[in-house]
């Protein structure tokens, strides 16, 4: 149908827009541009459009413009999908989650600009945006009828894979939080080596910043091992269900690249492109894991109907 075609393009635009919000927020943090517009919000340094353009102003103001524009896209997509696809039970929930968490991340960003916040609160900012991205991504996949194309509406998932899918998805959010905490506590370069903080001096971290950095590395290493285990399990037992088989293989590839990107960020002394790639990969991984959670819902429906 004609409206379906337009909705697909709109959903893609909203998904790309959310990705730009996430990467823009990461860029603001990594370049210390958060105060580029001063203690002013929604205006920038006292003007609706900044009069003096510095690098920090450009990065922060661009992030605000993108966030505002994408917010309208997601609002329209939410209402549109609610009306047209409301009969699909996940659509209303995902629409609400996308809009709610987008507003939440915008308010946290505004609160930081106006009043300032602690590092542990700020570290939630990226994670909240991530939930909104995942909700928009899943809406997009539903609109594109990915379930039917990959027979995802026929999956049957065993208890072992169910438990690990839920566990690793929840745990991935902890990994995201520890990574954001590394950035917000300025602990990114506290450890000069990899994989240890100092490869010549093996021992426990010596201060808070080293604990934050090494805690994130340990968390990232554990999620790699966990997804490796799940991927092996899926390859052995779910070869006939290609959405699960290939889904977990792709998850393993992404998490492997994520580990390599993290290493490259440290060894390159925080190269900005590598750092943004690091953020992009965890975003894609979290979105894929959330889709795997959606498949659990499909599996329960299929088991009831059998």
Short mmCIF file of C-alpha atoms in Angstrom, two decimals:
data_model
loop_
_atom_site.label_atom_id
_atom_site.label_comp_id
_atom_site.label_asym_id
_atom_site.label_seq_id
_atom_site.Cartn_x
_atom_site.Cartn_y
_atom_site.Cartn_z
CA UNK A 1 0.00 0.00 0.00
CA UNK A 2 1.14 3.54 -0.72
CA UNK A 3 1.21 4.75 2.88
CA UNK A 4 3.36 1.73 3.78
CA UNK A 5 6.04 2.84 1.35
CA UNK A 6 6.16 6.35 2.85
CA UNK A 7 6.14 4.95 6.37
CA UNK A 8 9.18 2.82 5.56
CA UNK A 9 11.16 5.84 4.38
CA UNK A 10 10.03 7.79 7.41
CA UNK A 11 11.05 4.98 9.76
CA UNK A 12 14.50 4.77 8.15
CA UNK A 13 14.94 8.53 8.53
CA UNK A 14 13.95 8.34 12.21
CA UNK A 15 16.36 5.45 12.85
CA UNK A 16 19.24 7.26 11.16
CA UNK A 17 18.28 10.39 13.08
CA UNK A 18 18.44 8.55 16.41
CA UNK A 19 21.83 7.18 15.42
CA UNK A 20 23.00 10.74 14.73
CA UNK A 21 21.72 11.83 18.15
CA UNK A 22 23.73 9.07 19.84
CA UNK A 23 26.91 9.79 17.90
CA UNK A 24 26.41 13.54 18.31
CA UNK A 25 26.08 13.14 22.06
CA UNK A 26 29.21 11.00 22.14
CA UNK A 27 31.04 13.65 20.09
CA UNK A 28 29.93 16.38 22.51
CA UNK A 29 31.32 14.38 25.43
CA UNK A 30 34.54 13.29 23.74
CA UNK A 31 35.37 16.85 22.62
CA UNK A 32 34.31 18.49 25.91
CA UNK A 33 31.82 20.64 24.00
CA UNK A 34 28.98 20.30 26.49
CA UNK A 35 29.31 23.92 27.59
CA UNK A 36 29.71 25.27 24.06
CA UNK A 37 26.45 27.19 24.46
CA UNK A 38 27.18 28.18 28.06
CA UNK A 39 24.53 27.78 30.77
CA UNK A 40 21.82 28.45 28.20
CA UNK A 41 19.07 26.13 26.98
CA UNK A 42 17.30 25.95 24.57
CA UNK A 43 19.05 29.11 23.31
CA UNK A 44 22.80 29.16 22.75
CA UNK A 45 24.86 31.80 24.53
CA UNK A 46 21.83 34.06 24.82
CA UNK A 47 20.75 33.80 21.17
CA UNK A 48 18.45 31.45 19.31
CA UNK A 49 21.21 31.10 16.72
CA UNK A 50 24.76 31.58 18.12
CA UNK A 51 26.54 34.72 16.94
CA UNK A 52 30.05 33.47 17.59
CA UNK A 53 30.85 30.08 16.10
CA UNK A 54 33.67 28.12 17.71
CA UNK A 55 34.28 24.39 17.37
CA UNK A 56 32.61 23.72 20.73
CA UNK A 57 29.60 25.91 19.86
CA UNK A 58 29.21 24.22 16.46
CA UNK A 59 29.29 20.71 17.94
CA UNK A 60 26.90 21.46 20.83
CA UNK A 61 24.48 23.58 18.77
CA UNK A 62 24.40 21.03 15.92
CA UNK A 63 23.61 18.30 18.42
CA UNK A 64 20.70 20.32 19.77
CA UNK A 65 19.34 21.04 16.27
CA UNK A 66 19.54 17.36 15.27
CA UNK A 67 17.87 16.29 18.52
CA UNK A 68 15.02 18.77 17.98
CA UNK A 69 14.47 17.77 14.36
CA UNK A 70 14.56 14.03 15.10
CA UNK A 71 12.15 14.51 18.02
CA UNK A 72 9.51 15.72 15.55
CA UNK A 73 10.26 12.75 13.26
CA UNK A 74 9.80 10.29 16.10
CA UNK A 75 6.63 12.00 17.31
CA UNK A 76 5.12 11.68 13.84
CA UNK A 77 6.33 8.08 13.48
CA UNK A 78 4.89 7.23 16.89
CA UNK A 79 1.41 8.55 16.04
CA UNK A 80 1.53 7.11 12.52
CA UNK A 81 2.59 3.61 13.56
CA UNK A 82 0.15 3.66 16.49
CA UNK A 83 -2.77 4.35 14.13
CA UNK A 84 -1.73 2.09 11.25
CA UNK A 85 0.02 -0.79 13.03
CA UNK A 86 -1.61 -0.63 16.45
CA UNK A 87 -3.00 -4.15 15.96
CA UNK A 88 0.57 -5.52 16.33
CA UNK A 89 0.93 -5.80 20.07
CA UNK A 90 4.53 -4.54 20.36
CA UNK A 91 3.95 -1.38 18.30
CA UNK A 92 2.24 0.74 20.96
CA UNK A 93 4.80 -0.22 23.59
CA UNK A 94 7.75 0.52 21.29
CA UNK A 95 6.21 3.83 20.18
CA UNK A 96 5.82 4.93 23.80
CA UNK A 97 9.37 3.84 24.70
CA UNK A 98 10.89 5.66 21.72
CA UNK A 99 9.21 8.97 22.54
CA UNK A 100 9.49 8.74 26.33
CA UNK A 101 13.21 8.00 26.44
CA UNK A 102 14.00 10.54 23.73
CA UNK A 103 12.35 13.23 25.87
CA UNK A 104 14.12 11.88 28.97
CA UNK A 105 17.57 12.13 27.38
CA UNK A 106 16.82 15.66 26.15
CA UNK A 107 15.79 16.74 29.65
CA UNK A 108 18.91 15.23 31.21
CA UNK A 109 21.02 17.08 28.66
CA UNK A 110 19.18 20.32 29.41
CA UNK A 111 19.59 19.81 33.18
CA UNK A 112 23.32 19.32 32.72
CA UNK A 113 23.63 22.56 30.80
CA UNK A 114 21.50 24.61 33.21
CA UNK A 115 22.58 23.23 36.58
CA UNK A 116 25.30 20.63 36.09
CA UNK A 117 25.12 17.02 37.25
CA UNK A 118 27.38 14.36 38.71
CA UNK A 119 29.34 11.97 36.51
CA UNK A 120 27.28 8.95 37.59
CA UNK A 121 24.05 10.67 36.48
CA UNK A 122 25.54 11.93 33.23
CA UNK A 123 26.68 8.41 32.38
CA UNK A 124 22.99 7.48 32.10
CA UNK A 125 22.50 9.95 29.25
CA UNK A 126 23.93 7.71 26.51
CA UNK A 127 22.09 4.67 27.85
CA UNK A 128 18.73 6.44 27.87
CA UNK A 129 19.25 7.55 24.27
CA UNK A 130 20.18 3.95 23.46
CA UNK A 131 16.80 2.67 24.64
CA UNK A 132 15.03 5.19 22.42
CA UNK A 133 17.20 4.14 19.46
CA UNK A 134 16.45 0.46 20.06
CA UNK A 135 12.70 1.16 20.21
CA UNK A 136 12.81 3.11 16.92
CA UNK A 137 14.94 0.39 15.30
CA UNK A 138 12.49 -2.35 16.33
CA UNK A 139 9.57 -0.26 15.05
CA UNK A 140 11.40 0.08 11.74
CA UNK A 141 12.00 -3.67 11.53
CA UNK A 142 8.29 -4.29 12.18
CA UNK A 143 7.32 -1.76 9.51
CA UNK A 144 9.64 -3.50 7.03
CA UNK A 145 8.05 -6.84 7.99
CA UNK A 146 11.41 -8.39 8.76
CA UNK A 147 9.67 -11.14 10.73
CA UNK A 148 7.96 -12.47 7.62
CA UNK A 149 11.01 -12.11 5.39
CA UNK A 150 13.27 -14.11 7.69
CA UNK A 151 10.61 -16.45 9.11
CA UNK A 152 11.12 -14.78 12.48
CA UNK A 153 7.42 -15.16 13.17
CA UNK A 154 7.98 -18.94 13.30
CA UNK A 155 10.93 -19.13 15.70
CA UNK A 156 10.95 -21.53 18.62
CA UNK A 157 13.56 -20.67 21.25
CA UNK A 158 14.66 -23.10 23.95
CA UNK A 159 15.03 -22.21 27.62
CA UNK A 160 18.85 -22.07 27.53
CA UNK A 161 18.91 -19.51 24.74
CA UNK A 162 16.05 -17.59 26.36
CA UNK A 163 17.92 -17.19 29.64
CA UNK A 164 21.15 -16.14 27.96
CA UNK A 165 19.39 -13.72 25.61
CA UNK A 166 17.71 -11.90 28.49
CA UNK A 167 20.83 -12.00 30.64
CA UNK A 168 23.29 -10.71 28.04
CA UNK A 169 20.91 -7.93 26.93
CA UNK A 170 20.52 -6.63 30.47
CA UNK A 171 24.26 -7.01 31.03
CA UNK A 172 25.05 -5.11 27.81
CA UNK A 173 23.36 -2.08 29.35
CA UNK A 174 25.80 -2.30 32.28
CA UNK A 175 28.68 -2.40 29.79
CA UNK A 176 27.28 0.72 28.11
CA UNK A 177 27.02 2.48 31.47
CA UNK A 178 30.61 1.65 32.47
CA UNK A 179 31.82 2.92 29.08
CA UNK A 180 29.92 6.18 29.51
CA UNK A 181 31.33 6.48 33.03
CA UNK A 182 34.86 6.19 31.61
CA UNK A 183 34.16 9.19 29.38
CA UNK A 184 32.41 11.32 31.98
CA UNK A 185 35.04 10.76 34.68
CA UNK A 186 37.84 11.58 32.19
CA UNK A 187 39.34 8.13 32.74
CA UNK A 188 39.76 7.34 29.03
CA UNK A 189 43.54 7.70 28.98
CA UNK A 190 44.35 6.87 32.59
CA UNK A 191 45.67 3.47 31.48
CA UNK A 192 48.34 3.78 28.77
CA UNK A 193 48.47 0.08 27.84
CA UNK A 194 46.12 -2.69 26.73
CA UNK A 195 44.78 -5.17 27.86
CA UNK A 196 46.20 -4.32 31.29
CA UNK A 197 46.39 -0.81 32.67
CA UNK A 198 50.18 -1.11 32.68
CA UNK A 199 51.50 -4.24 30.99
CA UNK A 200 54.85 -3.95 32.77
CA UNK A 201 53.35 -3.63 36.24
CA UNK A 202 50.70 -6.27 36.84
CA UNK A 203 48.52 -5.51 39.82
CA UNK A 204 45.24 -4.05 41.01
CA UNK A 205 44.18 -0.55 39.88
CA UNK A 206 45.84 2.12 41.99
CA UNK A 207 43.07 4.77 42.05
CA UNK A 208 39.41 5.44 41.29
CA UNK A 209 40.04 6.34 37.63
CA UNK A 210 41.98 3.15 36.96
CA UNK A 211 39.19 1.14 38.62
CA UNK A 212 36.64 2.80 36.30
CA UNK A 213 38.75 2.11 33.20
CA UNK A 214 39.67 -1.46 34.10
CA UNK A 215 36.14 -2.18 35.31
CA UNK A 216 34.86 -1.28 31.85
CA UNK A 217 37.51 -3.43 30.16
CA UNK A 218 36.59 -6.39 32.34
CA UNK A 219 32.88 -5.86 31.61
CA UNK A 220 33.59 -5.65 27.86
CA UNK A 221 35.73 -8.79 27.97
CA UNK A 222 32.97 -10.69 29.77
CA UNK A 223 30.29 -9.73 27.26
CA UNK A 224 32.59 -10.90 24.44
CA UNK A 225 32.98 -14.31 26.10
CA UNK A 226 29.25 -14.50 26.83
CA UNK A 227 28.20 -13.71 23.24
CA UNK A 228 30.83 -16.14 21.95
CA UNK A 229 29.22 -18.88 24.05
CA UNK A 230 25.72 -17.95 22.82
CA UNK A 231 26.87 -17.86 19.19
CA UNK A 232 28.39 -21.35 19.50
CA UNK A 233 25.14 -22.57 21.07
CA UNK A 234 23.09 -21.01 18.24
CA UNK A 235 25.36 -22.50 15.56
CA UNK A 236 24.98 -25.96 17.12
CA UNK A 237 21.25 -25.94 17.81
CA UNK A 238 19.55 -23.30 15.62
CA UNK A 239 20.99 -23.83 12.15
CA UNK A 240 17.48 -24.34 10.76
CA UNK A 241 16.26 -21.03 12.20
CA UNK A 242 18.33 -18.59 10.20
CA UNK A 243 17.25 -15.42 12.01
CA UNK A 244 18.71 -16.86 15.23
CA UNK A 245 21.67 -18.53 13.55
CA UNK A 246 22.81 -15.46 11.65
CA UNK A 247 21.65 -13.03 14.31
CA UNK A 248 24.05 -14.40 16.91
CA UNK A 249 26.88 -14.72 14.39
CA UNK A 250 26.43 -11.04 13.55
CA UNK A 251 26.31 -10.22 17.28
CA UNK A 252 29.65 -12.03 17.72
CA UNK A 253 31.18 -10.10 14.81
CA UNK A 254 29.98 -6.77 16.22
CA UNK A 255 31.20 -7.46 19.76
CA UNK A 256 34.58 -8.60 18.38
CA UNK A 257 34.90 -5.35 16.44
CA UNK A 258 33.82 -3.51 19.58
CA UNK A 259 36.69 -5.00 21.58
CA UNK A 260 39.17 -4.16 18.81
CA UNK A 261 37.82 -0.62 18.56
CA UNK A 262 38.19 -0.18 22.32
CA UNK A 263 41.79 -1.33 22.11
CA UNK A 264 42.43 1.01 19.18
CA UNK A 265 40.95 3.97 21.09
CA UNK A 266 43.41 3.41 23.94
CA UNK A 267 46.47 2.79 21.76
CA UNK A 268 45.67 5.75 19.47
CA UNK A 269 45.32 7.99 22.53
CA UNK A 270 41.62 8.68 21.99
CA UNK A 271 41.43 9.15 18.23
CA UNK A 272 38.03 10.76 17.74
CA UNK A 273 36.99 8.67 14.71
CA UNK A 274 37.87 5.43 16.47
CA UNK A 275 36.04 6.62 19.58
CA UNK A 276 32.90 7.33 17.53
CA UNK A 277 33.22 3.92 15.87
CA UNK A 278 33.37 2.42 19.36
CA UNK A 279 30.08 4.16 20.24
CA UNK A 280 28.49 3.12 16.93
CA UNK A 281 29.31 -0.55 17.43
CA UNK A 282 27.82 -0.78 20.93
CA UNK A 283 24.72 1.00 19.62
CA UNK A 284 24.31 -1.57 16.85
CA UNK A 285 24.97 -4.43 19.25
CA UNK A 286 22.37 -3.22 21.74
CA UNK A 287 19.82 -2.77 18.95
CA UNK A 288 20.45 -6.34 17.74
CA UNK A 289 20.16 -7.75 21.26
CA UNK A 290 16.85 -5.94 21.73
CA UNK A 291 15.62 -7.55 18.50
CA UNK A 292 16.58 -10.92 19.98
CA UNK A 293 14.38 -10.04 22.97
CA UNK A 294 11.54 -9.31 20.54
CA UNK A 295 12.06 -12.79 19.07
CA UNK A 296 11.47 -14.27 22.53
CA UNK A 297 7.99 -12.75 22.38
CA UNK A 298 7.48 -14.30 18.95
CA UNK A 299 8.63 -17.66 20.31
CA UNK A 300 6.14 -17.59 23.18
CA UNK A 301 3.31 -16.86 20.75
CA UNK A 302 4.40 -19.72 18.48
CA UNK A 303 4.65 -22.18 21.36
CA UNK A 304 1.13 -21.28 22.51
CA UNK A 305 -0.29 -21.80 19.02
CA UNK A 306 1.40 -25.20 18.57
#
